[in-house]
mmCIF file of C-alpha atoms and ligand atoms in Angstrom:
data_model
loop_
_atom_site.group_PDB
_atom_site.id
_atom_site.type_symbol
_atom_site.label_atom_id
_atom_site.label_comp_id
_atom_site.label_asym_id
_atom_site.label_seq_id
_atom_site.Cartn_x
_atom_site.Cartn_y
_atom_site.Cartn_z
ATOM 1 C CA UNK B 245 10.788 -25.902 52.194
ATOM 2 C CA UNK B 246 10.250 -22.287 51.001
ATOM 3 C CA UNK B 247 13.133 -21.273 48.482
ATOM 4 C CA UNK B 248 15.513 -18.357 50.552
ATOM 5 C CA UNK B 249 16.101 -15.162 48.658
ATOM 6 C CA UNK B 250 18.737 -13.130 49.848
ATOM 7 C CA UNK B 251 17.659 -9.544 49.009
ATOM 8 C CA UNK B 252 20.324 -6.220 49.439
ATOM 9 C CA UNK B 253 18.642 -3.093 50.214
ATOM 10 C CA UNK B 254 15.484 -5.028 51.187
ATOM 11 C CA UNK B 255 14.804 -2.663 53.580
ATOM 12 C CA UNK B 256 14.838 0.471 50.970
ATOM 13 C CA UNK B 257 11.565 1.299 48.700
ATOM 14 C CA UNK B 258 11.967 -0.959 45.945
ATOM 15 C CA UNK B 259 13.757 -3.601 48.036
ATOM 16 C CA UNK B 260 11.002 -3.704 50.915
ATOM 17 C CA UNK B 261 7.663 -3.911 48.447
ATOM 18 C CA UNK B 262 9.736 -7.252 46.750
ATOM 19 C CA UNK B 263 10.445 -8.909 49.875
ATOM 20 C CA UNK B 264 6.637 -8.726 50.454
ATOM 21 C CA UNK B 265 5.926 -10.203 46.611
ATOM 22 C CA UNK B 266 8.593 -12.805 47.708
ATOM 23 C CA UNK B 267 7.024 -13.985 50.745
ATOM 24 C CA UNK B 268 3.283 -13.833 48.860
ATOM 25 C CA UNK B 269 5.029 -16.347 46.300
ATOM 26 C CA UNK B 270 5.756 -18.713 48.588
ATOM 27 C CA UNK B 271 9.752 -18.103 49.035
ATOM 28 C CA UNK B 272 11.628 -16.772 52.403
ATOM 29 C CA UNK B 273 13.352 -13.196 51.596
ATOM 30 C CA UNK B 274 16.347 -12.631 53.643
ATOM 31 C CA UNK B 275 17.231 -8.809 53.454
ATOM 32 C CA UNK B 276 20.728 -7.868 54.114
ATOM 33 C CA UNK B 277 21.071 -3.819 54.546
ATOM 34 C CA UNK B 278 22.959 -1.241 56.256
ATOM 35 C CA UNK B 279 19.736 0.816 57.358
ATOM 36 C CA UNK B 280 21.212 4.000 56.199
ATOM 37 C CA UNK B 281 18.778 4.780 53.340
ATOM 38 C CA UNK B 282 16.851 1.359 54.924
ATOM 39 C CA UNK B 283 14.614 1.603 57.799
ATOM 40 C CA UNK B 284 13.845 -1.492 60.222
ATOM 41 C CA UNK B 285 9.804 -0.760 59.795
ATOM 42 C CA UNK B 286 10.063 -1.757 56.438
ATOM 43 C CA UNK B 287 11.751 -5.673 57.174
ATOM 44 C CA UNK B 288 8.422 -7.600 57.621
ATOM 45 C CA UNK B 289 8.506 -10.490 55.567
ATOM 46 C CA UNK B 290 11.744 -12.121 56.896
ATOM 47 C CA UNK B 291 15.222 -11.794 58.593
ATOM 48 C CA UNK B 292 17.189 -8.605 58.296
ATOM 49 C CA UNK B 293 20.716 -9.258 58.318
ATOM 50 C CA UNK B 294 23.031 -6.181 58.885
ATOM 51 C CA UNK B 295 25.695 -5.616 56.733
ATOM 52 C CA UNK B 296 27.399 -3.353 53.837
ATOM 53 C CA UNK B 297 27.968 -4.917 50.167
ATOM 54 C CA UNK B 298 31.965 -3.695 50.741
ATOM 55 C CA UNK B 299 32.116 -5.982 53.769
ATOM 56 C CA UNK B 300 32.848 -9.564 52.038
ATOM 57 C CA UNK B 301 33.279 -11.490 55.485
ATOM 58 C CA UNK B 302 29.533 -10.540 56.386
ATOM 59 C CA UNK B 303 28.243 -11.498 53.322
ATOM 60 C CA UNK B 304 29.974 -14.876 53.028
ATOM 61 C CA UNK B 305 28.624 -15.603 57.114
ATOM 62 C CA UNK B 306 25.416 -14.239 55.584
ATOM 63 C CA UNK B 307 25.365 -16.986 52.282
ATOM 64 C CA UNK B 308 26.274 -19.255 54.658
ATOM 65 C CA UNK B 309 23.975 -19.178 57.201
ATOM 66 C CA UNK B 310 20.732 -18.961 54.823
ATOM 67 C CA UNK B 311 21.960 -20.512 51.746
ATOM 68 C CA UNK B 312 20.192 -18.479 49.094
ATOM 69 C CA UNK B 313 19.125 -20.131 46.309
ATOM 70 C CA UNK B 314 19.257 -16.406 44.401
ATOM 71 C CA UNK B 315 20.018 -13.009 45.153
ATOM 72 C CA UNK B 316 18.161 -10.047 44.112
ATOM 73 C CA UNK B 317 20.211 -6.692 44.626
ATOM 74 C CA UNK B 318 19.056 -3.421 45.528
ATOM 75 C CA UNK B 319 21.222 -1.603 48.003
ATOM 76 C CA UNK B 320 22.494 1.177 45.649
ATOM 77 C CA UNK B 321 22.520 5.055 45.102
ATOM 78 C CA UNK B 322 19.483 6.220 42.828
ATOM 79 C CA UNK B 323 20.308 10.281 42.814
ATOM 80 C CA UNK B 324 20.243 11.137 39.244
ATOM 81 C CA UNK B 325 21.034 15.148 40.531
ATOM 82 C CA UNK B 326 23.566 13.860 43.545
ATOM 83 C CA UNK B 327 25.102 11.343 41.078
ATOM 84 C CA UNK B 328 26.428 14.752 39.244
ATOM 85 C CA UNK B 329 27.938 16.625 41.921
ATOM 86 C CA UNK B 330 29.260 13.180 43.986
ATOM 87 C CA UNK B 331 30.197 10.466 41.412
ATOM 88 C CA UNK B 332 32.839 8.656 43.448
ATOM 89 C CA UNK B 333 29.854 8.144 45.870
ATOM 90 C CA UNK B 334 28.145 6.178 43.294
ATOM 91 C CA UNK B 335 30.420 4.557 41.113
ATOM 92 C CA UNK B 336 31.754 3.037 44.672
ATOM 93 C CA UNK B 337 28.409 1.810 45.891
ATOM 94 C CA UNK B 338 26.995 0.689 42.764
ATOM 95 C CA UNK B 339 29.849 -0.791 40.948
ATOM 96 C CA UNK B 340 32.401 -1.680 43.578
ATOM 97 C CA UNK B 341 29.334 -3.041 45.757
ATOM 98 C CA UNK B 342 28.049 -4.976 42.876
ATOM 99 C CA UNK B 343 31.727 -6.577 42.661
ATOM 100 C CA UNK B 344 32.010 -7.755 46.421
ATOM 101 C CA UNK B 345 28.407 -9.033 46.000
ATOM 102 C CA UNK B 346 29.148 -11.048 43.227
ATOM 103 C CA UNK B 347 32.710 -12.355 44.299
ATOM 104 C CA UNK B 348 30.465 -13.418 47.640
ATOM 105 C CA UNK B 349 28.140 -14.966 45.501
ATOM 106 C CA UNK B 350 30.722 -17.387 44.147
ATOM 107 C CA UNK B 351 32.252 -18.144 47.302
ATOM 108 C CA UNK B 352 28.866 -19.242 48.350
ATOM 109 C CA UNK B 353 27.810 -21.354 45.093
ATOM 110 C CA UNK B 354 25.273 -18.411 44.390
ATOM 111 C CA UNK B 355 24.481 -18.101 40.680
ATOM 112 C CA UNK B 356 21.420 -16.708 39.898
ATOM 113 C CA UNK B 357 20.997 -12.490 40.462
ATOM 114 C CA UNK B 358 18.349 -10.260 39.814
ATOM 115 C CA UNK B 359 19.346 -6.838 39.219
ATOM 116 C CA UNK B 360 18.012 -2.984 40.045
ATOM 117 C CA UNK B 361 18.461 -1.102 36.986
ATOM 118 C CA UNK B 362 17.611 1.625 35.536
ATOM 119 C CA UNK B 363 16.071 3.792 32.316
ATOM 120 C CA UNK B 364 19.189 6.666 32.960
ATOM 121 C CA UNK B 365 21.560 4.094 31.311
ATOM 122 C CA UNK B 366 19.572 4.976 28.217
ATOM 123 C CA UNK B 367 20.410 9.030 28.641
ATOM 124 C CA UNK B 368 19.247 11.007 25.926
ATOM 125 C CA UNK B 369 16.293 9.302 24.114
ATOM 126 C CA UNK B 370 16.992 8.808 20.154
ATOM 127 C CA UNK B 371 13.545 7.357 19.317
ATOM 128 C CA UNK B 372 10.531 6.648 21.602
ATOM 129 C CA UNK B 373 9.619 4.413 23.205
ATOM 130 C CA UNK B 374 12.376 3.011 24.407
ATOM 131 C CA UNK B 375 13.265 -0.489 23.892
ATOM 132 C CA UNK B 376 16.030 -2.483 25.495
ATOM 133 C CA UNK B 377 18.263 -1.926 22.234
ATOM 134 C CA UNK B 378 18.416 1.849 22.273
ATOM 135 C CA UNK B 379 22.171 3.145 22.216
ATOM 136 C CA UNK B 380 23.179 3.275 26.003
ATOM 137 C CA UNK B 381 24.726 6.659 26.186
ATOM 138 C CA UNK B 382 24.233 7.452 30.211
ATOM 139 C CA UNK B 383 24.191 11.766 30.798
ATOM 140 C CA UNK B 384 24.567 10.840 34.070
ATOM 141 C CA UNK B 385 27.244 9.162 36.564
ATOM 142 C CA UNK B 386 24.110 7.334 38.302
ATOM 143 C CA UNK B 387 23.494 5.961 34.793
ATOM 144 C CA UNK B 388 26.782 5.243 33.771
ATOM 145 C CA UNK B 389 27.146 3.610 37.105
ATOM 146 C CA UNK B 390 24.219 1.217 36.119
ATOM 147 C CA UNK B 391 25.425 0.692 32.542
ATOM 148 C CA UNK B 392 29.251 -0.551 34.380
ATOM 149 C CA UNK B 393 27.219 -2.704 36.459
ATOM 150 C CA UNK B 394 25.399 -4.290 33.705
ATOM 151 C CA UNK B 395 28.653 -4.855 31.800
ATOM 152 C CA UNK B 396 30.023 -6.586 35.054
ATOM 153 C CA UNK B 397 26.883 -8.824 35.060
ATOM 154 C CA UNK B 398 27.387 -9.875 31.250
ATOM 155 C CA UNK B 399 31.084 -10.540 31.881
ATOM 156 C CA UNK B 400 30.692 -12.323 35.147
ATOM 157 C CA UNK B 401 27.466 -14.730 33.127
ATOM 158 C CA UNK B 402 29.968 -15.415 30.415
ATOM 159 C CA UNK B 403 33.226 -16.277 32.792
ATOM 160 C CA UNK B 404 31.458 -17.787 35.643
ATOM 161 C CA UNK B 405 27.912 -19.057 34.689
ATOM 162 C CA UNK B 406 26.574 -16.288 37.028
ATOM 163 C CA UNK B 407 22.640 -16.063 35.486
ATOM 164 C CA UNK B 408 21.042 -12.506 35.461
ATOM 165 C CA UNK B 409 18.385 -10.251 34.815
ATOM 166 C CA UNK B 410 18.897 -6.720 35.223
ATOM 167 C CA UNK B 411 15.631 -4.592 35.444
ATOM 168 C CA UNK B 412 15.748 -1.253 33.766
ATOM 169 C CA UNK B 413 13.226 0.520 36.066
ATOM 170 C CA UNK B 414 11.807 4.225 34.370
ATOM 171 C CA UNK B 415 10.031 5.914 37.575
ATOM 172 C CA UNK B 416 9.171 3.925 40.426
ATOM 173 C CA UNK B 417 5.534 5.456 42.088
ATOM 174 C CA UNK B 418 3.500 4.317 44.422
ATOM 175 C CA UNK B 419 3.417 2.772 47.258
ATOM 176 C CA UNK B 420 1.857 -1.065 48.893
ATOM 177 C CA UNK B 421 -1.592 -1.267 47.572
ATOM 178 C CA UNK B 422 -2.558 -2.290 51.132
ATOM 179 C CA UNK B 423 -0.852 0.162 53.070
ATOM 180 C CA UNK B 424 1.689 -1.428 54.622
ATOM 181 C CA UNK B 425 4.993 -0.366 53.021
ATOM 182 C CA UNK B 426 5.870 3.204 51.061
ATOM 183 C CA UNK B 427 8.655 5.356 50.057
ATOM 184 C CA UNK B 428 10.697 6.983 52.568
ATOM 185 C CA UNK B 429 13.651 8.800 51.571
ATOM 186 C CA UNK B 430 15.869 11.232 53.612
ATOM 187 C CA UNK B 431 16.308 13.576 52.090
ATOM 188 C CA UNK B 432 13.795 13.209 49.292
ATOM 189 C CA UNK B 433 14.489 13.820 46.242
ATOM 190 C CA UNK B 434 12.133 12.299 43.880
ATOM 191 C CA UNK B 435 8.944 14.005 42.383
ATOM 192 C CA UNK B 436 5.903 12.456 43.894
ATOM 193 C CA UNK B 437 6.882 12.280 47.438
ATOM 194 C CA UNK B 438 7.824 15.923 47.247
ATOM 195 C CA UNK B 439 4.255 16.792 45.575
ATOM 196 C CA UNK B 440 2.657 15.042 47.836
ATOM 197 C CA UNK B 441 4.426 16.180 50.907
ATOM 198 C CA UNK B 442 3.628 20.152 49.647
ATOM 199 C CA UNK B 443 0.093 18.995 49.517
ATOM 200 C CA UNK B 444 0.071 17.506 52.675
ATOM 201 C CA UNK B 445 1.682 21.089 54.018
ATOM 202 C CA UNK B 446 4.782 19.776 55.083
ATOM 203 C CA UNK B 447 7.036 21.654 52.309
ATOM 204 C CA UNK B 448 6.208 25.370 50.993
ATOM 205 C CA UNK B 449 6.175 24.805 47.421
ATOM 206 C CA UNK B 450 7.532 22.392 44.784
ATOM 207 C CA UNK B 451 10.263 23.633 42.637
ATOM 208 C CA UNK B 452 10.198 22.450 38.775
ATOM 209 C CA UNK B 453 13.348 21.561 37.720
ATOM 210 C CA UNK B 454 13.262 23.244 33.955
ATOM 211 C CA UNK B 455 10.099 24.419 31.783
ATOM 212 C CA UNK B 456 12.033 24.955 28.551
ATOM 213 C CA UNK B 457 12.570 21.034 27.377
ATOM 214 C CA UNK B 458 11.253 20.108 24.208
ATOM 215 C CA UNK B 459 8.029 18.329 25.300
ATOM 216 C CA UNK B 460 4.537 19.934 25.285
ATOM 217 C CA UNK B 461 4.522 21.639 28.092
ATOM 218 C CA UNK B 462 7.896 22.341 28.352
ATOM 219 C CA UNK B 463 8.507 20.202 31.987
ATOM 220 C CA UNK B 464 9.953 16.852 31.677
ATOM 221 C CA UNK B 465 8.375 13.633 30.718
ATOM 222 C CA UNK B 466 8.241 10.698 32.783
ATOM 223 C CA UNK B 467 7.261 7.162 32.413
ATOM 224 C CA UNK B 468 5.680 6.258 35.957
ATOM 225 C CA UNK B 469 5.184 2.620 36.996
ATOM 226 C CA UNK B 470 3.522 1.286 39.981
ATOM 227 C CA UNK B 471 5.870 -0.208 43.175
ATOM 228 C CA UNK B 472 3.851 -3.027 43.178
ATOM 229 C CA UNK B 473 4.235 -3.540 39.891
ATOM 230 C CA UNK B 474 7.590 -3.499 40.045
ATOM 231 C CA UNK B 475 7.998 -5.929 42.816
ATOM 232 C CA UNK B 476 5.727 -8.543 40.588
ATOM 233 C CA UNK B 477 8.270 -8.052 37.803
ATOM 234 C CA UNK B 478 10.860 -9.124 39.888
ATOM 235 C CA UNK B 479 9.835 -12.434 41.179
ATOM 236 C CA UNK B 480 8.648 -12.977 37.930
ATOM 237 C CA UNK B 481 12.061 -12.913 36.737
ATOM 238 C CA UNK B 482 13.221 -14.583 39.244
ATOM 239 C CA UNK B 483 11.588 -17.898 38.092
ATOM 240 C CA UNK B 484 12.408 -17.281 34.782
ATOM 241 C CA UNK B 485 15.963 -17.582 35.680
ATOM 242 C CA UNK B 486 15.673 -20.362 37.160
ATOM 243 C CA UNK B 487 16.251 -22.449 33.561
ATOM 244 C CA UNK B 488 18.343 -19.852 32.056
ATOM 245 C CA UNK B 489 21.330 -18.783 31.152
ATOM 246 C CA UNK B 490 23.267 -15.754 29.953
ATOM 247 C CA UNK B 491 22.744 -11.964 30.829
ATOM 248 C CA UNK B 492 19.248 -10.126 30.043
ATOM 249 C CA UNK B 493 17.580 -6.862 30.631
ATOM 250 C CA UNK B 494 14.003 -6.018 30.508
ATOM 251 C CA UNK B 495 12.607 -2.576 30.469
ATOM 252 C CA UNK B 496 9.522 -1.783 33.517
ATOM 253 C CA UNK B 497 7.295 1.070 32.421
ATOM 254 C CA UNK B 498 4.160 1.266 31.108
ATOM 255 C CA UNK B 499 4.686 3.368 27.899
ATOM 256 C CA UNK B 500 2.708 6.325 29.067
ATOM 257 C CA UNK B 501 4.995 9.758 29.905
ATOM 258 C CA UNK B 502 3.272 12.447 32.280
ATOM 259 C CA UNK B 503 5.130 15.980 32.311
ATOM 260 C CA UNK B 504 5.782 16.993 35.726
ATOM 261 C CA UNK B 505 3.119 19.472 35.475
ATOM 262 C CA UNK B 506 0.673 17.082 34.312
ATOM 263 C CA UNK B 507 2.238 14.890 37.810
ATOM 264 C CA UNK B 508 1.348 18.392 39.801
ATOM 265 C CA UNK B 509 -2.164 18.250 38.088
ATOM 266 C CA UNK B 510 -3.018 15.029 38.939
ATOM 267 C CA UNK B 511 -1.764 15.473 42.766
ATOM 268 C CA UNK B 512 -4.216 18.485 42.769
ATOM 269 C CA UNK B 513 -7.090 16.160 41.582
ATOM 270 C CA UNK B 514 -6.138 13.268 44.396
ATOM 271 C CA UNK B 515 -5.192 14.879 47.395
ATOM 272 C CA UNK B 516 -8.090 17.807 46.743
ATOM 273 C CA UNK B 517 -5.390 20.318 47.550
ATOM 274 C CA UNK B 518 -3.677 23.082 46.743
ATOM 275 C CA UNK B 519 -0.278 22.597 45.699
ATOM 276 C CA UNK B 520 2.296 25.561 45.016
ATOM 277 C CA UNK B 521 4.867 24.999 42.105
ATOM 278 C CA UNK B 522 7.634 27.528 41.209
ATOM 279 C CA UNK B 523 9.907 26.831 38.246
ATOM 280 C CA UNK B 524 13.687 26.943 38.615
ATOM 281 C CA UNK B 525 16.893 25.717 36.255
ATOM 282 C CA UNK B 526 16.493 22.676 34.792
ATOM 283 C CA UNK B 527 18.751 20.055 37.020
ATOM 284 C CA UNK B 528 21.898 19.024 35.232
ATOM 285 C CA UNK B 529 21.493 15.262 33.852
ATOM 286 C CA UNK B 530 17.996 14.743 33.227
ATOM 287 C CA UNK B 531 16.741 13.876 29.789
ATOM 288 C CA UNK B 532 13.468 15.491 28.508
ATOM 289 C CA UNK B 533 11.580 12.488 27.688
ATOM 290 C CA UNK B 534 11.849 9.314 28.755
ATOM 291 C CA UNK B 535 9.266 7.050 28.215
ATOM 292 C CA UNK B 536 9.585 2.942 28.591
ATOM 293 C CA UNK B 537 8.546 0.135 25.541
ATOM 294 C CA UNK B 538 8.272 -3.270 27.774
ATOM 295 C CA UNK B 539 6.878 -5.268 25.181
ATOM 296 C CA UNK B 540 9.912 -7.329 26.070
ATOM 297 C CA UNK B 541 8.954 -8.584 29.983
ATOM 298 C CA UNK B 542 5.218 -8.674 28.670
ATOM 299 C CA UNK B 543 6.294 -11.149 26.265
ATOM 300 C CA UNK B 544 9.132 -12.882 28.038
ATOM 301 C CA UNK B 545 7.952 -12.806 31.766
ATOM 302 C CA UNK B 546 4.293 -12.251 31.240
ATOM 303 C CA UNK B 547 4.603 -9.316 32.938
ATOM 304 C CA UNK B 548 0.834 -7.483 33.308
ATOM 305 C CA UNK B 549 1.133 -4.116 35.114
ATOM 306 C CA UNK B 550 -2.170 -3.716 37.275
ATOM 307 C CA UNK B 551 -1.808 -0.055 38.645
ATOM 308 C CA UNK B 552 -0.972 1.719 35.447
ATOM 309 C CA UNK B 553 -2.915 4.995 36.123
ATOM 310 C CA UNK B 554 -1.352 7.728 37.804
ATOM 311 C CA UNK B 555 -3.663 8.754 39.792
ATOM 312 C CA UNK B 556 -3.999 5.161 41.622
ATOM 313 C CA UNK B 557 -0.040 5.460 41.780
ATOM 314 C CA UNK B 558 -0.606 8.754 43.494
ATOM 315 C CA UNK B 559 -3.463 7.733 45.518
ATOM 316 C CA UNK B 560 -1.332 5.048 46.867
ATOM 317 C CA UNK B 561 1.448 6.925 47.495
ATOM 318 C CA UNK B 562 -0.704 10.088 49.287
ATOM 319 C CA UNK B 563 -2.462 7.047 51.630
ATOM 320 C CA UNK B 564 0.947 5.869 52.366
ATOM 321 C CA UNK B 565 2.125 9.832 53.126
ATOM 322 C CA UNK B 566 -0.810 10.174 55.299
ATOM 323 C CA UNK B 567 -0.596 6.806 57.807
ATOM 324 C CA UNK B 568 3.147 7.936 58.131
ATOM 325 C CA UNK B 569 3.205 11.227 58.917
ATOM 326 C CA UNK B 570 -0.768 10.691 60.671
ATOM 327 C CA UNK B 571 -1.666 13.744 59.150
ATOM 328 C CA UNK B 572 -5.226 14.754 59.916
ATOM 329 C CA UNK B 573 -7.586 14.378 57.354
ATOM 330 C CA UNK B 574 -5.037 13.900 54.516
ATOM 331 C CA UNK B 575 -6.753 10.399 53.891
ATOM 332 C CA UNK B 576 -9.955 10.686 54.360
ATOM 333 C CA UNK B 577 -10.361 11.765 50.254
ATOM 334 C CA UNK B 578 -9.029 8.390 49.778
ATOM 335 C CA UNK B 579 -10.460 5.163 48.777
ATOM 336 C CA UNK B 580 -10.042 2.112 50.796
ATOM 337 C CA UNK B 581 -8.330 3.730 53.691
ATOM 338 C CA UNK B 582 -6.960 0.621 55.755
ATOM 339 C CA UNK B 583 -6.999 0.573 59.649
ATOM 340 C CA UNK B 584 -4.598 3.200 61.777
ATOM 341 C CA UNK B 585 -3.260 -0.486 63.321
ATOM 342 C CA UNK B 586 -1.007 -0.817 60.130
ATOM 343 C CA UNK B 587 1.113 2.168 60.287
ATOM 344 C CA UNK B 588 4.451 2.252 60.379
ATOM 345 C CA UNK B 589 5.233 4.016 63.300
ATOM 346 C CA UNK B 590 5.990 7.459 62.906
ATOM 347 C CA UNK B 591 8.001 7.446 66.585
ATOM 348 C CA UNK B 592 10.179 4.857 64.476
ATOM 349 C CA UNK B 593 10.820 7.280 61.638
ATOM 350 C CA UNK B 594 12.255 10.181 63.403
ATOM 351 C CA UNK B 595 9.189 12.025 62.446
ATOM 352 C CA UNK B 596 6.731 13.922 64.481
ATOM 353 C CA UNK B 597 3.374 13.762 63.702
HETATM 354 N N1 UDP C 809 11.682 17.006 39.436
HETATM 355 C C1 UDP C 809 11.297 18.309 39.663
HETATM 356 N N2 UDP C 809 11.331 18.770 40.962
HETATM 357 C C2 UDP C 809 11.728 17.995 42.014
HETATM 358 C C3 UDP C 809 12.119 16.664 41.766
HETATM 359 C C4 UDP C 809 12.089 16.192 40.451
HETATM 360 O O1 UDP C 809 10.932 19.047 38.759
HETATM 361 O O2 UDP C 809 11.753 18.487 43.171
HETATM 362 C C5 UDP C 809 11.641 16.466 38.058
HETATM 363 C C6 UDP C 809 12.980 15.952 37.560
HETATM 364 O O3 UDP C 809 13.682 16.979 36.893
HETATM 365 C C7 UDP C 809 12.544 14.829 36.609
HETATM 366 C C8 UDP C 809 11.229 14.341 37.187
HETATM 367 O O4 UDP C 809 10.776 15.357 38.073
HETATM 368 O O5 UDP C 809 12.290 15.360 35.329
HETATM 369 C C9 UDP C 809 11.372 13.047 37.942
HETATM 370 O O6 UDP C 809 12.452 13.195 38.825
HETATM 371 P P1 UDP C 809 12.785 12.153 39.965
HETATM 372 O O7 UDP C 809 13.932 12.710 40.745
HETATM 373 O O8 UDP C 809 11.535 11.813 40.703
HETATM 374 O O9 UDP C 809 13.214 10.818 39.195
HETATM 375 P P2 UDP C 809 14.367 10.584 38.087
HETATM 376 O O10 UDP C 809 13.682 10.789 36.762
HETATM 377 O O11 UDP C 809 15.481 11.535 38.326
HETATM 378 O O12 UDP C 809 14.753 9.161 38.331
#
C-alpha cells in the first residue's frame, strides 16, 4: 500500500507542485491547509483535510485518521517585505505553528519531517556562493523566523528522535511543466508573477525595489530555481530520511544569480512584450546578492535540477499566467501549450477573465 504523506500548506505553490511529485512516486499525499493563502484547485493528488497548524485537536484526528508515515511542512508566511512591518504575524505562524505540528507529530508516533526553508536565514552574504555553513545572520524577521524553526527541528531530533531535513529554498520560479498547477498569490508579492502579470497587461508597470546595490547593474541578484525542481528535491529527501537520523539542511538553487533587470529582460524575450519598469527605494530586508552552492543535495540526495534556465522557468510560469487568467493570445508565443481542458478554473479563483 502506497506510503501516506501528510503535507501542510499542500494546497499553496510549493506545497501543491510536491503533492503532485508525491503521488508520481508512488506515495498518497494528504494535504492539510486552511485555504487562506491555499486554494482548493490546487488539491489534486489526494485528500485535503481542513485545518490550522495552531489547532492541535485537528491535527491529532488528522494523524489519526491517515497515519502518515512522514510529514512534509509548508503552511507558513514567505513575505520577506511583510515579515518587516508584521513580525508577530510570522514568528506566530512559522515558529509557534511549527511547535503544534511537531508536538502533534509525537502524539501520533510521527518522526520523520521535511522542512520549507529558506536562503533569508543566510541574510547578508559573506562569500558566494552560499553553502549550508555560511554564518546565519537573518536581516529579516521571515528569516529569523526560519532560522528559530530550524533550531526547534535540531532540538526536537536530539530530545525526541524527530528525523529532519530542512530545505533552504533561494527563489522558487516556475510553475508545473505540464500546466496543471502554478503560483497564485493574493496579493502577490514576488518578482516573476508581477513581471509577468505587467506583461500580460494586468498591472501598469513593475516597480524595482532599489538600483543602487552593489551588483552590476545595481538591482538585486537572485538565485532562481525551478518549482518542479523543487518538488523533486523534496521527495528525494524524503527517502533519504527514511534511514537517518539527526537534523540536516540542504541548500536548492542552481548557483546562477539574475539581477532583477536581467529577470525584466528575459520576460521581454518570452512573453514578446512590452514590459514597463520604474525604480523605487530599495525594500527594507533584502540582501543584494544571494546566490545558492547545492553541491550538498547534488551529492547527498542526487539532486539534478532539469529546468535551470530562466527563461524555461519563465516560460512556465507565463503558460501557467495565461490558462489562469485565459488571457487571449498570451500563450500562443509559447511552446507546448497544453489543452484549455486543464485549466484551473478561473470562476474558482475569484478572477475574471
Ligand atoms: N522585487 C522587485 N519588485 C517587486 C518584487 C520584488 O524589485 O515588485 C525584487 C526584490 O527586491 C528582490 C527580488 O525582486 O530583490 C526577488 O524578490 P521576491 O519578493 O520575488 O523574492 P524574495 O527574494 O524576497 O524571496
Amino acid at each position: 500500500m502506497a506510503q501516506t504523506i501528510l503535507v501542510t500548506g499542500g494546497a499553496g505553490y510549493i506545497g501543491s507542485h510536491v503533492c503532485k511529485a508525491l503521488a508520481k512516486a508512488g506515495f498518497r499525499p494528504v494535504a492539510y491547509d486552511n485555504l487562506i493563502q491555499g486554494h482548493r484547485w490546487a488539491v489534486r493528488w489526494g485528500p485535503l483535510e481542513l485545518g490550522e497548524l495552531s489547532d492541535g485537536d485537528r491535527l491529532d484526528a488528522v494523524i489519526a485518521a491517515h497515519r502518515p508515515a512522514a510529514v512534509m511542512h509548508f503552511a507558513a508566511h514567505i513575505a520577506a517585505g511583510e515579515s518587516v512591518d508584521d513580525p508577530g504575524k510570522y514568528y506566530d505562524n512559522n515558529v509557534s505553528g511549527l511547535l503544534s505540528l511537531l508536538a502533534a507529530m509525537r502524539r501520533g508516533g510521527v518522526d520523520r519531517l521535511v522542512f520549507s526553508s529558506t536562503a533569508a536565514v543566510y541574510g547578508t552574504p559573506r562569500y558566494a556562493p552560499i553553502d549550508e555553513g555560511h554564518p546565519q545572520e537573518p536581516i529579516n524577521p521571515y528569516g529569523a523566523s526560519k532560522m528559530m524553526a530550524e533550531r526547534v527541528l535540531a532540538d526536537f531530533a536530539h530530545a525526541h528522535g524527530i528525523r529532519t531535513a530542512a530545505l533552504r529554498y533561494f527563489n522558487a520560479a516556475g510553475a508545473d511543466p505540464d500546466g496543471e498547477i502554478g503560483e497564485a498569490h493574493d496579493p502577490e508579492t514576488h518578482l516573476i508573477p508581477i513581471v509577468l502579470e505587467t506583461a500580460a497587461g494586468l498591472r501598469p508597470e513593475v516597480v524595482v525595489f532599489g538600483d543602487r546595490y552593489a551588483t552590476a547593474d545595481g538591482t538585486c541578484v537572485r538565485d532562481y530555481v525551478h518549482v518542479a525542481d523543487l518538488a523533486d528535491a523534496h521527495v528525494r529527501a524524503l527517502r533519504w530520511l527514511a534511514d537517518r537520523t539527526g537534523a540536516h539542511a540542504f541548500n536548492l538553487g542552481n548557483g546562477e544569480g539574475f539581477s532583477v533587470r536581467q529577470v525584466i529582460e528575459a520576460a521581454r524575450r518570452v512573453t514578446s512584450r512590452p514590459i514597463r519598469a520604474r525604480v523605487e527605494a530599495a525594500r527594507e530586508g533584502d540582501p543584494a546578492t544571494l546566490v545558492a552552492d547545492a553541491s550538498h543535495a547534488r551529492a547527498v540526495l542526487g539532486w539534478r535540477p532539469r529546468y535551470h534556465s530562466l527563461d524555461t522557468q519563465l516560460s512556465h510560469a507565463w503558460r501557467w499566467l495565461a490558462s489562469r487568467h485565459a488571457l487571449n493570445g498570451a500563450g500562443t508565443t509559447l511552446a507546448n501549450r497544453r489543452s484549455s481542458t486543464e485549466r484551473a478554473p478561473a470562476d474558482a479563483l475569484g478572477l475574471t477573465s
